[in-house]
C-alpha cells in the first residue's frame, strides 16, 4: 500500500477494492458519475454502440445494465434503456421518433399524461395527434404521414383490452412504428414481441417499472425495450444526448424486487379476480370492468393474446348515475384499507375516482354513464378488501 504524506490524500486514495470473487444473492451496487479509465487507450478505443464500454454514469454502470438486461429478458426483447420514470420513458420514445409533420395515433384510453405530452408536441412542433378506439381496429386509419401508434393493453383506467393483433398487423402493413405501454402486462401476462406464437410483434415496449417491478410504491423508473438494434441505437442516442439516467440505489432496489415480481403479480391478479367476482353482484354498480370478465369490452382480445390466462391487479367499477360526485367522494373517503392515491403494483391497495366525460374524445358506447372508481389491488387478503368496500358502500345507504 502506498502512503502519502497527508491523511487528507490517504483517506481518498486508500485501497478500497472489494475482493473480486465473492458470490452474493444480490449483485454489487455501483454508484457512478465518473468511471475511471485504466489508460488513455481505454478512453480512446471505446465505442458508443458498445453498452459495456463504461464511460460515464449517465451511460450506465453494471448495476443499471443488469436491471436493463433483466427487463429486456422478462419482456421478450433484446435491448433496454432505463429512464427516471415511466413517463420519461414514454417521452424518450416520442422525442426519438416523432418529427414535425408526423402523425401519431393514440388509443382513446391511453395513459393520460402521454396524451398531454403529445398534445404539447402537437402545438409546439406540428405533430398531429389522432385518436383511435382500441377495441375497433377500423378506427385506426393510417396515412403516409403516420409515424407511430401507441398501444396499451389493457387501458389503465377503463381496462379495455385492445384488438392488439389487428392493430399491429395494420400498422405493419402501413409501415407505422408500434409502441406498446406494457405496464399492465409487465412482460408476464403476454409476450409483446411474439403474440401467441404467431411471430406478430410490436416494435417497442415501454414499461413503468414504478409499478410491478418496483412493487414497493416507493421508486420511480421506466424502461424502453426493443428487439431491433437500429431502433435501439436511435433511442440510445436520444437517451445519451438528453442526459436521461437513473440512480444506482433505485436500480438496485428494483433489481431486488424482481425476484418476487411474478409471485406478487399472480397473487394480485388472483385477489383482483376474487374482488371482481364479488363486485359484479353489487347493486350499486352499473358496470364492472376487467379484461378477464366476459362482459368487459375487449375480453375476446384478452383471451386471444393473454394465453397465459393472466391479468393484473386492477379492477374498475362504474357507479349507477344516481350516485353523484358527493356520494363517490364519500365512498372513497370511507375506505380504510384502500388508500386514495395514484399508481399501482405496491403492497397497499389503492383507489382512485374518475369522471370519464372529461377523459375521452370518442363516443364510447361500451361504457355506461356514471362515475368510475378504480381499485388497484395490493397484497392484503382479498376477503379483507371486500369487507372494506362493503363497509364503505353501507355509508351510501
Ligand atoms: C404509471 C404509468 C405510467 C407512468 O409511470 P411513472 O413512473 O409514474 O411516470 C405509464 N403508463 C402506465 C400505463 C402507467 O400506469
mmCIF file of C-alpha atoms and ligand atoms in Angstrom:
data_model
loop_
_atom_site.group_PDB
_atom_site.id
_atom_site.type_symbol
_atom_site.label_atom_id
_atom_site.label_comp_id
_atom_site.label_asym_id
_atom_site.label_seq_id
_atom_site.Cartn_x
_atom_site.Cartn_y
_atom_site.Cartn_z
ATOM 1 C CA UNK A 1 0.000 0.000 0.000
ATOM 2 C CA UNK A 2 1.372 3.403 -0.982
ATOM 3 C CA UNK A 3 1.116 6.045 1.681
ATOM 4 C CA UNK A 4 1.256 9.727 1.041
ATOM 5 C CA UNK A 5 2.423 12.470 3.292
ATOM 6 C CA UNK A 6 -1.033 13.643 4.201
ATOM 7 C CA UNK A 7 -4.035 11.940 5.771
ATOM 8 C CA UNK A 8 -6.183 14.169 3.546
ATOM 9 C CA UNK A 9 -4.885 12.300 0.487
ATOM 10 C CA UNK A 10 -4.638 8.859 2.106
ATOM 11 C CA UNK A 11 -8.285 8.983 3.088
ATOM 12 C CA UNK A 12 -9.221 9.402 -0.564
ATOM 13 C CA UNK A 13 -6.678 7.114 -2.198
ATOM 14 C CA UNK A 14 -6.645 4.248 0.297
ATOM 15 C CA UNK A 15 -7.100 0.804 -1.265
ATOM 16 C CA UNK A 16 -10.842 0.306 -1.475
ATOM 17 C CA UNK A 17 -11.453 -2.557 -3.864
ATOM 18 C CA UNK A 18 -13.767 -5.276 -2.710
ATOM 19 C CA UNK A 19 -12.423 -8.807 -3.268
ATOM 20 C CA UNK A 20 -13.326 -9.975 -6.776
ATOM 21 C CA UNK A 21 -14.669 -13.446 -6.176
ATOM 22 C CA UNK A 22 -17.367 -13.168 -3.597
ATOM 23 C CA UNK A 23 -20.715 -14.550 -4.627
ATOM 24 C CA UNK A 24 -23.784 -12.891 -3.143
ATOM 25 C CA UNK A 25 -27.529 -13.179 -3.766
ATOM 26 C CA UNK A 26 -27.762 -9.588 -4.965
ATOM 27 C CA UNK A 27 -25.192 -8.183 -7.393
ATOM 28 C CA UNK A 28 -22.834 -5.484 -6.100
ATOM 29 C CA UNK A 29 -24.139 -1.943 -6.364
ATOM 30 C CA UNK A 30 -22.300 0.629 -8.474
ATOM 31 C CA UNK A 31 -22.887 4.331 -7.962
ATOM 32 C CA UNK A 32 -21.113 6.450 -10.528
ATOM 33 C CA UNK A 33 -20.862 9.745 -12.241
ATOM 34 C CA UNK A 34 -17.127 9.339 -13.005
ATOM 35 C CA UNK A 35 -15.944 5.988 -14.317
ATOM 36 C CA UNK A 36 -12.181 5.680 -14.217
ATOM 37 C CA UNK A 37 -10.385 4.691 -17.436
ATOM 38 C CA UNK A 38 -7.376 2.467 -16.749
ATOM 39 C CA UNK A 39 -5.368 4.057 -19.570
ATOM 40 C CA UNK A 40 -5.767 6.570 -22.372
ATOM 41 C CA UNK A 41 -6.178 3.576 -24.692
ATOM 42 C CA UNK A 42 -9.351 2.622 -22.829
ATOM 43 C CA UNK A 43 -10.521 6.216 -23.136
ATOM 44 C CA UNK A 44 -9.933 6.490 -26.885
ATOM 45 C CA UNK A 45 -10.857 2.962 -28.000
ATOM 46 C CA UNK A 46 -14.356 2.893 -26.585
ATOM 47 C CA UNK A 47 -17.331 2.991 -28.928
ATOM 48 C CA UNK A 48 -20.766 4.405 -28.136
ATOM 49 C CA UNK A 49 -22.651 1.412 -29.537
ATOM 50 C CA UNK A 50 -20.925 -0.971 -27.123
ATOM 51 C CA UNK A 51 -23.016 -0.764 -23.974
ATOM 52 C CA UNK A 52 -20.283 -2.298 -21.842
ATOM 53 C CA UNK A 53 -17.729 0.350 -22.722
ATOM 54 C CA UNK A 54 -18.343 2.131 -19.476
ATOM 55 C CA UNK A 55 -17.501 5.780 -19.796
ATOM 56 C CA UNK A 56 -19.696 7.944 -17.620
ATOM 57 C CA UNK A 57 -22.514 7.482 -15.121
ATOM 58 C CA UNK A 58 -25.279 8.706 -17.424
ATOM 59 C CA UNK A 59 -24.406 5.979 -19.964
ATOM 60 C CA UNK A 60 -24.789 3.218 -17.406
ATOM 61 C CA UNK A 61 -22.983 1.046 -14.882
ATOM 62 C CA UNK A 62 -23.025 -2.722 -14.289
ATOM 63 C CA UNK A 63 -25.911 -2.053 -11.877
ATOM 64 C CA UNK A 64 -28.111 -0.367 -14.487
ATOM 65 C CA UNK A 65 -27.137 -2.806 -17.253
ATOM 66 C CA UNK A 66 -28.030 -5.775 -15.038
ATOM 67 C CA UNK A 67 -31.534 -4.448 -14.456
ATOM 68 C CA UNK A 68 -31.908 -3.385 -18.106
ATOM 69 C CA UNK A 69 -30.902 -6.866 -19.305
ATOM 70 C CA UNK A 70 -33.363 -8.487 -16.902
ATOM 71 C CA UNK A 71 -36.240 -6.254 -18.019
ATOM 72 C CA UNK A 72 -35.442 -6.941 -21.695
ATOM 73 C CA UNK A 73 -35.488 -10.672 -20.986
ATOM 74 C CA UNK A 74 -38.749 -10.623 -18.991
ATOM 75 C CA UNK A 75 -40.476 -8.724 -21.797
ATOM 76 C CA UNK A 76 -39.107 -10.950 -24.553
ATOM 77 C CA UNK A 77 -36.924 -8.205 -26.064
ATOM 78 C CA UNK A 78 -33.186 -7.736 -26.600
ATOM 79 C CA UNK A 79 -32.222 -4.159 -25.744
ATOM 80 C CA UNK A 80 -33.383 -2.000 -22.872
ATOM 81 C CA UNK A 81 -32.847 1.575 -21.738
ATOM 82 C CA UNK A 82 -33.795 2.864 -18.305
ATOM 83 C CA UNK A 83 -35.380 6.234 -17.605
ATOM 84 C CA UNK A 84 -36.169 8.008 -14.326
ATOM 85 C CA UNK A 85 -39.940 7.396 -14.614
ATOM 86 C CA UNK A 86 -42.459 5.656 -16.836
ATOM 87 C CA UNK A 87 -43.486 8.991 -18.257
ATOM 88 C CA UNK A 88 -39.897 9.922 -19.121
ATOM 89 C CA UNK A 89 -39.568 6.555 -20.930
ATOM 90 C CA UNK A 90 -42.684 7.478 -22.941
ATOM 91 C CA UNK A 91 -41.208 10.898 -23.636
ATOM 92 C CA UNK A 92 -37.945 9.269 -24.793
ATOM 93 C CA UNK A 93 -39.801 7.269 -27.454
ATOM 94 C CA UNK A 94 -41.797 10.271 -28.640
ATOM 95 C CA UNK A 95 -38.761 12.514 -28.907
ATOM 96 C CA UNK A 96 -36.625 9.841 -30.599
ATOM 97 C CA UNK A 97 -39.097 9.115 -33.399
ATOM 98 C CA UNK A 98 -41.522 11.996 -33.969
ATOM 99 C CA UNK A 99 -40.644 14.903 -36.234
ATOM 100 C CA UNK A 100 -42.642 17.888 -37.319
ATOM 101 C CA UNK A 101 -45.301 16.925 -39.878
ATOM 102 C CA UNK A 102 -45.721 13.395 -38.498
ATOM 103 C CA UNK A 103 -48.972 11.854 -37.349
ATOM 104 C CA UNK A 104 -49.079 9.844 -34.142
ATOM 105 C CA UNK A 105 -52.003 7.550 -33.308
ATOM 106 C CA UNK A 106 -53.083 7.086 -29.713
ATOM 107 C CA UNK A 107 -55.807 4.960 -28.188
ATOM 108 C CA UNK A 108 -58.736 6.856 -26.675
ATOM 109 C CA UNK A 109 -57.996 5.138 -23.333
ATOM 110 C CA UNK A 110 -54.261 5.960 -23.412
ATOM 111 C CA UNK A 111 -52.345 6.764 -20.221
ATOM 112 C CA UNK A 112 -53.431 10.408 -19.709
ATOM 113 C CA UNK A 113 -50.050 12.137 -19.257
ATOM 114 C CA UNK A 114 -48.791 10.605 -22.545
ATOM 115 C CA UNK A 115 -51.669 12.281 -24.405
ATOM 116 C CA UNK A 116 -50.946 15.545 -22.622
ATOM 117 C CA UNK A 117 -47.286 15.293 -23.597
ATOM 118 C CA UNK A 118 -48.216 14.582 -27.230
ATOM 119 C CA UNK A 119 -50.640 17.489 -27.349
ATOM 120 C CA UNK A 120 -47.831 19.706 -26.159
ATOM 121 C CA UNK A 121 -45.654 18.393 -29.013
ATOM 122 C CA UNK A 122 -48.575 18.886 -31.385
ATOM 123 C CA UNK A 123 -48.896 22.547 -30.505
ATOM 124 C CA UNK A 124 -45.191 23.324 -30.485
ATOM 125 C CA UNK A 125 -43.771 21.069 -33.213
ATOM 126 C CA UNK A 126 -46.655 20.478 -35.604
ATOM 127 C CA UNK A 127 -47.107 16.803 -34.779
ATOM 128 C CA UNK A 128 -50.652 15.661 -35.376
ATOM 129 C CA UNK A 129 -52.332 13.521 -32.713
ATOM 130 C CA UNK A 130 -55.004 11.124 -33.995
ATOM 131 C CA UNK A 131 -57.279 9.186 -31.652
ATOM 132 C CA UNK A 132 -58.489 5.632 -32.338
ATOM 133 C CA UNK A 133 -60.827 3.303 -30.494
ATOM 134 C CA UNK A 134 -58.706 0.440 -29.104
ATOM 135 C CA UNK A 135 -61.442 -2.176 -29.498
ATOM 136 C CA UNK A 136 -62.204 -1.188 -33.104
ATOM 137 C CA UNK A 137 -59.176 -1.648 -35.377
ATOM 138 C CA UNK A 138 -61.120 0.050 -38.222
ATOM 139 C CA UNK A 139 -60.912 3.338 -36.361
ATOM 140 C CA UNK A 140 -57.141 3.278 -36.945
ATOM 141 C CA UNK A 141 -56.722 4.716 -40.459
ATOM 142 C CA UNK A 142 -53.020 5.261 -41.110
ATOM 143 C CA UNK A 143 -51.900 7.655 -43.845
ATOM 144 C CA UNK A 144 -48.449 8.100 -45.371
ATOM 145 C CA UNK A 145 -47.775 10.708 -42.655
ATOM 146 C CA UNK A 146 -48.464 8.233 -39.841
ATOM 147 C CA UNK A 147 -45.240 7.542 -37.979
ATOM 148 C CA UNK A 148 -46.107 5.803 -34.765
ATOM 149 C CA UNK A 149 -49.013 4.161 -32.940
ATOM 150 C CA UNK A 150 -49.274 3.937 -29.148
ATOM 151 C CA UNK A 151 -50.904 0.756 -27.884
ATOM 152 C CA UNK A 152 -51.861 -0.045 -24.325
ATOM 153 C CA UNK A 153 -53.100 -3.429 -23.122
ATOM 154 C CA UNK A 154 -55.248 -3.059 -21.126
ATOM 155 C CA UNK A 155 -56.096 0.649 -20.777
ATOM 156 C CA UNK A 156 -55.165 1.519 -17.220
ATOM 157 C CA UNK A 157 -58.481 3.094 -16.107
ATOM 158 C CA UNK A 158 -61.280 1.552 -18.188
ATOM 159 C CA UNK A 159 -59.354 -1.706 -18.739
ATOM 160 C CA UNK A 160 -60.482 -2.419 -22.306
ATOM 161 C CA UNK A 161 -58.103 -4.918 -23.868
ATOM 162 C CA UNK A 162 -57.359 -3.646 -27.410
ATOM 163 C CA UNK A 163 -57.612 -5.571 -30.659
ATOM 164 C CA UNK A 164 -53.831 -5.868 -30.467
ATOM 165 C CA UNK A 165 -53.210 -8.348 -33.253
ATOM 166 C CA UNK A 166 -55.229 -6.500 -35.870
ATOM 167 C CA UNK A 167 -53.881 -3.109 -34.822
ATOM 168 C CA UNK A 168 -50.295 -4.367 -35.064
ATOM 169 C CA UNK A 169 -50.929 -6.088 -38.413
ATOM 170 C CA UNK A 170 -52.455 -2.924 -39.809
ATOM 171 C CA UNK A 171 -49.610 -0.781 -38.512
ATOM 172 C CA UNK A 172 -47.011 -3.124 -40.016
ATOM 173 C CA UNK A 173 -48.719 -3.015 -43.394
ATOM 174 C CA UNK A 174 -48.690 0.789 -43.279
ATOM 175 C CA UNK A 175 -45.085 0.944 -42.040
ATOM 176 C CA UNK A 176 -46.112 2.569 -38.762
ATOM 177 C CA UNK A 177 -43.911 2.020 -35.713
ATOM 178 C CA UNK A 178 -45.780 0.099 -32.982
ATOM 179 C CA UNK A 179 -45.135 1.062 -29.358
ATOM 180 C CA UNK A 180 -46.880 -0.732 -26.521
ATOM 181 C CA UNK A 181 -47.197 0.603 -22.994
ATOM 182 C CA UNK A 182 -46.570 -2.775 -21.345
ATOM 183 C CA UNK A 183 -47.057 -1.707 -17.722
ATOM 184 C CA UNK A 184 -50.266 -3.710 -17.160
ATOM 185 C CA UNK A 185 -48.906 -6.975 -18.567
ATOM 186 C CA UNK A 186 -45.422 -6.355 -17.082
ATOM 187 C CA UNK A 187 -43.992 -8.916 -19.523
ATOM 188 C CA UNK A 188 -45.796 -11.617 -17.515
ATOM 189 C CA UNK A 189 -49.325 -11.706 -18.968
ATOM 190 C CA UNK A 190 -48.153 -11.980 -22.601
ATOM 191 C CA UNK A 191 -45.062 -11.612 -24.760
ATOM 192 C CA UNK A 192 -45.380 -8.397 -26.759
ATOM 193 C CA UNK A 193 -42.501 -9.474 -29.001
ATOM 194 C CA UNK A 194 -44.264 -12.671 -30.046
ATOM 195 C CA UNK A 195 -48.052 -12.729 -29.657
ATOM 196 C CA UNK A 196 -49.237 -16.246 -29.003
ATOM 197 C CA UNK A 197 -46.517 -17.785 -31.147
ATOM 198 C CA UNK A 198 -47.710 -16.027 -34.297
ATOM 199 C CA UNK A 199 -44.453 -14.138 -34.766
ATOM 200 C CA UNK A 200 -46.510 -10.986 -34.688
ATOM 201 C CA UNK A 201 -44.715 -8.437 -32.519
ATOM 202 C CA UNK A 202 -44.632 -4.805 -31.501
ATOM 203 C CA UNK A 203 -41.502 -2.802 -32.292
ATOM 204 C CA UNK A 204 -41.011 -1.207 -28.895
ATOM 205 C CA UNK A 205 -42.384 -1.608 -25.376
ATOM 206 C CA UNK A 206 -42.422 0.964 -22.609
ATOM 207 C CA UNK A 207 -42.838 -0.167 -19.021
ATOM 208 C CA UNK A 208 -43.447 1.907 -15.884
ATOM 209 C CA UNK A 209 -41.102 -0.062 -13.607
ATOM 210 C CA UNK A 210 -42.636 2.106 -10.878
ATOM 211 C CA UNK A 211 -45.496 -0.408 -10.790
ATOM 212 C CA UNK A 212 -44.903 -4.184 -10.601
ATOM 213 C CA UNK A 213 -41.093 -4.347 -10.938
ATOM 214 C CA UNK A 214 -40.627 -1.895 -8.043
ATOM 215 C CA UNK A 215 -43.501 -3.425 -6.114
ATOM 216 C CA UNK A 216 -42.971 -1.060 -3.202
ATOM 217 C CA UNK A 217 -44.913 2.038 -4.175
ATOM 218 C CA UNK A 218 -41.755 3.999 -3.469
ATOM 219 C CA UNK A 219 -39.420 4.006 -6.506
ATOM 220 C CA UNK A 220 -39.956 5.684 -9.875
ATOM 221 C CA UNK A 221 -38.407 4.251 -13.048
ATOM 222 C CA UNK A 222 -39.262 3.411 -16.648
ATOM 223 C CA UNK A 223 -37.854 1.277 -19.438
ATOM 224 C CA UNK A 224 -37.864 1.130 -23.224
ATOM 225 C CA UNK A 225 -37.302 -2.312 -24.789
ATOM 226 C CA UNK A 226 -36.908 -3.398 -28.395
ATOM 227 C CA UNK A 227 -35.543 -6.366 -30.390
ATOM 228 C CA UNK A 228 -34.358 -4.132 -33.212
ATOM 229 C CA UNK A 229 -30.794 -2.857 -32.991
ATOM 230 C CA UNK A 230 -31.411 0.143 -35.246
ATOM 231 C CA UNK A 231 -34.381 1.302 -33.207
ATOM 232 C CA UNK A 232 -32.328 0.785 -30.070
ATOM 233 C CA UNK A 233 -29.471 2.901 -31.399
ATOM 234 C CA UNK A 234 -31.861 5.712 -32.238
ATOM 235 C CA UNK A 235 -33.302 5.550 -28.747
ATOM 236 C CA UNK A 236 -29.843 5.248 -27.211
ATOM 237 C CA UNK A 237 -28.600 8.418 -28.935
ATOM 238 C CA UNK A 238 -31.598 10.374 -27.678
ATOM 239 C CA UNK A 239 -31.158 8.831 -24.213
ATOM 240 C CA UNK A 240 -27.483 9.860 -24.128
ATOM 241 C CA UNK A 241 -27.918 13.347 -25.533
ATOM 242 C CA UNK A 242 -30.838 14.174 -23.233
ATOM 243 C CA UNK A 243 -28.883 13.053 -20.167
ATOM 244 C CA UNK A 244 -31.546 10.557 -19.135
ATOM 245 C CA UNK A 245 -30.173 8.449 -16.297
ATOM 246 C CA UNK A 246 -31.259 6.597 -13.165
ATOM 247 C CA UNK A 247 -29.795 6.284 -9.693
ATOM 248 C CA UNK A 248 -27.786 3.181 -8.818
ATOM 249 C CA UNK A 249 -29.598 2.844 -5.494
ATOM 250 C CA UNK A 250 -33.052 2.984 -7.106
ATOM 251 C CA UNK A 251 -31.931 0.468 -9.724
ATOM 252 C CA UNK A 252 -30.645 -1.950 -7.077
ATOM 253 C CA UNK A 253 -33.950 -1.712 -5.185
ATOM 254 C CA UNK A 254 -35.913 -2.662 -8.303
ATOM 255 C CA UNK A 255 -33.439 -5.429 -9.117
ATOM 256 C CA UNK A 256 -34.058 -6.834 -5.628
ATOM 257 C CA UNK A 257 -37.850 -6.752 -6.095
ATOM 258 C CA UNK A 258 -37.734 -8.528 -9.471
ATOM 259 C CA UNK A 259 -37.080 -11.813 -7.677
ATOM 260 C CA UNK A 260 -40.656 -11.937 -6.429
ATOM 261 C CA UNK A 261 -42.411 -9.915 -9.122
ATOM 262 C CA UNK A 262 -44.142 -12.855 -10.790
ATOM 263 C CA UNK A 263 -45.366 -14.188 -7.425
ATOM 264 C CA UNK A 264 -46.729 -10.769 -6.493
ATOM 265 C CA UNK A 265 -48.312 -10.351 -9.933
ATOM 266 C CA UNK A 266 -50.013 -13.712 -9.639
ATOM 267 C CA UNK A 267 -51.317 -13.000 -6.141
ATOM 268 C CA UNK A 268 -52.520 -9.516 -7.054
ATOM 269 C CA UNK A 269 -54.259 -10.914 -10.162
ATOM 270 C CA UNK A 270 -55.930 -13.633 -8.094
ATOM 271 C CA UNK A 271 -57.104 -11.136 -5.495
ATOM 272 C CA UNK A 272 -58.460 -8.869 -8.267
ATOM 273 C CA UNK A 273 -60.440 -11.814 -9.673
ATOM 274 C CA UNK A 274 -61.854 -12.548 -6.210
ATOM 275 C CA UNK A 275 -62.927 -8.908 -5.932
ATOM 276 C CA UNK A 276 -64.369 -8.978 -9.451
ATOM 277 C CA UNK A 277 -66.495 -11.986 -8.510
ATOM 278 C CA UNK A 278 -67.977 -10.095 -5.614
ATOM 279 C CA UNK A 279 -68.212 -6.649 -7.237
ATOM 280 C CA UNK A 280 -70.285 -7.887 -10.188
ATOM 281 C CA UNK A 281 -73.129 -8.821 -7.810
ATOM 282 C CA UNK A 282 -73.328 -5.473 -6.046
ATOM 283 C CA UNK A 283 -76.400 -3.392 -6.959
ATOM 284 C CA UNK A 284 -74.619 -0.002 -6.691
ATOM 285 C CA UNK A 285 -72.607 -0.601 -9.874
ATOM 286 C CA UNK A 286 -73.863 -0.440 -13.422
ATOM 287 C CA UNK A 287 -70.654 -1.945 -14.825
ATOM 288 C CA UNK A 288 -67.601 -3.819 -13.610
ATOM 289 C CA UNK A 289 -64.502 -3.564 -15.822
ATOM 290 C CA UNK A 290 -61.781 -6.201 -16.000
ATOM 291 C CA UNK A 291 -60.310 -7.838 -19.139
ATOM 292 C CA UNK A 292 -60.936 -11.397 -17.838
ATOM 293 C CA UNK A 293 -64.635 -10.621 -17.292
ATOM 294 C CA UNK A 294 -66.669 -11.724 -20.321
ATOM 295 C CA UNK A 295 -68.942 -8.661 -20.033
ATOM 296 C CA UNK A 296 -65.954 -6.313 -20.297
ATOM 297 C CA UNK A 297 -65.103 -4.651 -23.633
ATOM 298 C CA UNK A 298 -62.159 -6.329 -25.341
ATOM 299 C CA UNK A 299 -62.495 -9.581 -23.372
ATOM 300 C CA UNK A 300 -62.151 -11.690 -26.520
ATOM 301 C CA UNK A 301 -58.915 -9.863 -27.427
ATOM 302 C CA UNK A 302 -57.564 -10.572 -23.947
ATOM 303 C CA UNK A 303 -58.376 -14.281 -24.428
ATOM 304 C CA UNK A 304 -56.599 -14.205 -27.780
ATOM 305 C CA UNK A 305 -53.405 -12.515 -26.586
ATOM 306 C CA UNK A 306 -53.120 -13.436 -22.897
ATOM 307 C CA UNK A 307 -52.999 -17.178 -23.471
ATOM 308 C CA UNK A 308 -51.333 -17.445 -20.047
ATOM 309 C CA UNK A 309 -54.751 -16.550 -18.569
ATOM 310 C CA UNK A 310 -53.027 -13.831 -16.566
ATOM 311 C CA UNK A 311 -54.395 -10.397 -15.764
ATOM 312 C CA UNK A 312 -53.085 -7.674 -13.477
ATOM 313 C CA UNK A 313 -54.454 -6.455 -10.163
ATOM 314 C CA UNK A 314 -56.690 -3.679 -11.473
ATOM 315 C CA UNK A 315 -60.475 -3.664 -11.477
ATOM 316 C CA UNK A 316 -62.783 -0.697 -12.085
ATOM 317 C CA UNK A 317 -66.459 -0.130 -11.408
ATOM 318 C CA UNK A 318 -68.929 2.397 -12.803
ATOM 319 C CA UNK A 319 -71.434 3.539 -10.226
ATOM 320 C CA UNK A 320 -75.084 3.901 -11.229
ATOM 321 C CA UNK A 321 -75.846 7.518 -12.276
ATOM 322 C CA UNK A 322 -77.861 8.207 -9.106
ATOM 323 C CA UNK A 323 -74.550 8.207 -7.211
ATOM 324 C CA UNK A 324 -73.240 11.721 -7.758
ATOM 325 C CA UNK A 325 -69.737 13.031 -7.101
ATOM 326 C CA UNK A 326 -70.568 13.750 -3.441
ATOM 327 C CA UNK A 327 -71.569 10.108 -2.946
ATOM 328 C CA UNK A 328 -68.478 8.795 -4.734
ATOM 329 C CA UNK A 329 -66.220 11.012 -2.670
ATOM 330 C CA UNK A 330 -67.930 9.777 0.486
ATOM 331 C CA UNK A 331 -67.368 6.187 -0.689
ATOM 332 C CA UNK A 332 -63.651 6.771 -1.333
ATOM 333 C CA UNK A 333 -63.211 8.653 1.945
ATOM 334 C CA UNK A 334 -64.914 5.810 3.857
ATOM 335 C CA UNK A 335 -62.478 3.151 2.670
ATOM 336 C CA UNK A 336 -59.912 2.166 5.218
ATOM 337 C CA UNK A 337 -57.559 -0.409 3.663
ATOM 338 C CA UNK A 338 -57.750 1.139 0.175
ATOM 339 C CA UNK A 339 -55.749 4.351 0.238
ATOM 340 C CA UNK A 340 -56.549 7.246 -2.075
ATOM 341 C CA UNK A 341 -53.619 7.642 -4.458
ATOM 342 C CA UNK A 342 -52.250 7.248 -7.974
ATOM 343 C CA UNK A 343 -50.172 4.336 -9.240
ATOM 344 C CA UNK A 344 -50.349 0.585 -8.552
ATOM 345 C CA UNK A 345 -48.270 -2.543 -8.069
ATOM 346 C CA UNK A 346 -47.297 -1.906 -4.444
ATOM 347 C CA UNK A 347 -48.260 -3.771 -1.247
ATOM 348 C CA UNK A 348 -51.036 -1.319 -0.291
ATOM 349 C CA UNK A 349 -54.334 -1.341 -2.190
ATOM 350 C CA UNK A 350 -55.238 1.972 -3.795
ATOM 351 C CA UNK A 351 -58.411 3.624 -5.006
ATOM 352 C CA UNK A 352 -58.925 6.482 -7.473
ATOM 353 C CA UNK A 353 -62.053 8.169 -8.831
ATOM 354 C CA UNK A 354 -62.519 9.393 -12.407
ATOM 355 C CA UNK A 355 -65.086 11.286 -14.436
ATOM 356 C CA UNK A 356 -64.828 9.684 -17.885
ATOM 357 C CA UNK A 357 -66.692 12.550 -19.545
ATOM 358 C CA UNK A 358 -63.562 14.658 -19.085
ATOM 359 C CA UNK A 359 -61.179 11.950 -20.273
ATOM 360 C CA UNK A 360 -62.431 10.627 -23.600
ATOM 361 C CA UNK A 361 -62.667 12.180 -27.049
ATOM 362 C CA UNK A 362 -64.599 9.436 -28.820
ATOM 363 C CA UNK A 363 -68.089 8.236 -28.037
ATOM 364 C CA UNK A 364 -67.634 5.048 -26.030
ATOM 365 C CA UNK A 365 -70.816 3.044 -26.379
ATOM 366 C CA UNK A 366 -69.306 0.172 -24.393
ATOM 367 C CA UNK A 367 -69.091 2.305 -21.246
ATOM 368 C CA UNK A 368 -72.135 3.112 -19.130
ATOM 369 C CA UNK A 369 -72.857 6.610 -17.810
ATOM 370 C CA UNK A 370 -71.675 7.189 -14.258
ATOM 371 C CA UNK A 371 -68.590 7.941 -12.227
ATOM 372 C CA UNK A 372 -65.767 5.438 -12.293
ATOM 373 C CA UNK A 373 -63.750 4.110 -9.367
ATOM 374 C CA UNK A 374 -60.595 2.090 -9.943
ATOM 375 C CA UNK A 375 -59.292 -0.378 -7.389
ATOM 376 C CA UNK A 376 -55.593 -1.322 -7.505
ATOM 377 C CA UNK A 377 -55.151 -4.475 -5.520
ATOM 378 C CA UNK A 378 -52.220 -4.737 -3.135
ATOM 379 C CA UNK A 379 -51.098 -7.721 -1.126
ATOM 380 C CA UNK A 380 -53.767 -7.692 1.600
ATOM 381 C CA UNK A 381 -56.139 -10.665 1.908
ATOM 382 C CA UNK A 382 -58.944 -10.262 -0.666
ATOM 383 C CA UNK A 383 -61.634 -11.010 1.940
ATOM 384 C CA UNK A 384 -60.488 -8.026 3.999
ATOM 385 C CA UNK A 385 -60.538 -5.839 0.896
ATOM 386 C CA UNK A 386 -64.083 -6.932 0.054
ATOM 387 C CA UNK A 387 -65.139 -6.189 3.635
ATOM 388 C CA UNK A 388 -63.588 -2.727 3.327
ATOM 389 C CA UNK A 389 -65.594 -1.967 0.162
ATOM 390 C CA UNK A 390 -68.753 -3.393 1.713
ATOM 391 C CA UNK A 391 -68.370 -1.084 4.725
ATOM 392 C CA UNK A 392 -67.819 1.951 2.503
ATOM 393 C CA UNK A 393 -70.861 1.092 0.347
ATOM 394 C CA UNK A 394 -73.006 0.962 3.523
ATOM 395 C CA UNK A 395 -72.149 4.628 4.085
ATOM 396 C CA UNK A 396 -74.094 5.438 0.901
ATOM 397 C CA UNK A 397 -77.384 3.922 2.055
HETATM 398 C C1 LIG B 1 -47.839 4.745 -14.089
HETATM 399 C C2 LIG B 1 -47.913 4.573 -15.536
HETATM 400 C C3 LIG B 1 -47.046 5.246 -16.390
HETATM 401 C C4 LIG B 1 -46.052 6.266 -15.903
HETATM 402 O O1 LIG B 1 -45.157 5.800 -14.960
HETATM 403 P P1 LIG B 1 -44.479 6.797 -13.918
HETATM 404 O O2 LIG B 1 -43.288 6.061 -13.450
HETATM 405 O O3 LIG B 1 -45.492 7.031 -12.849
HETATM 406 O O4 LIG B 1 -44.142 8.049 -14.652
HETATM 407 C C5 LIG B 1 -47.151 4.994 -17.737
HETATM 408 N N1 LIG B 1 -48.056 4.145 -18.234
HETATM 409 C C6 LIG B 1 -48.912 3.488 -17.442
HETATM 410 C C7 LIG B 1 -49.900 2.561 -18.046
HETATM 411 C C8 LIG B 1 -48.874 3.676 -16.070
HETATM 412 O O5 LIG B 1 -49.743 3.028 -15.298
#
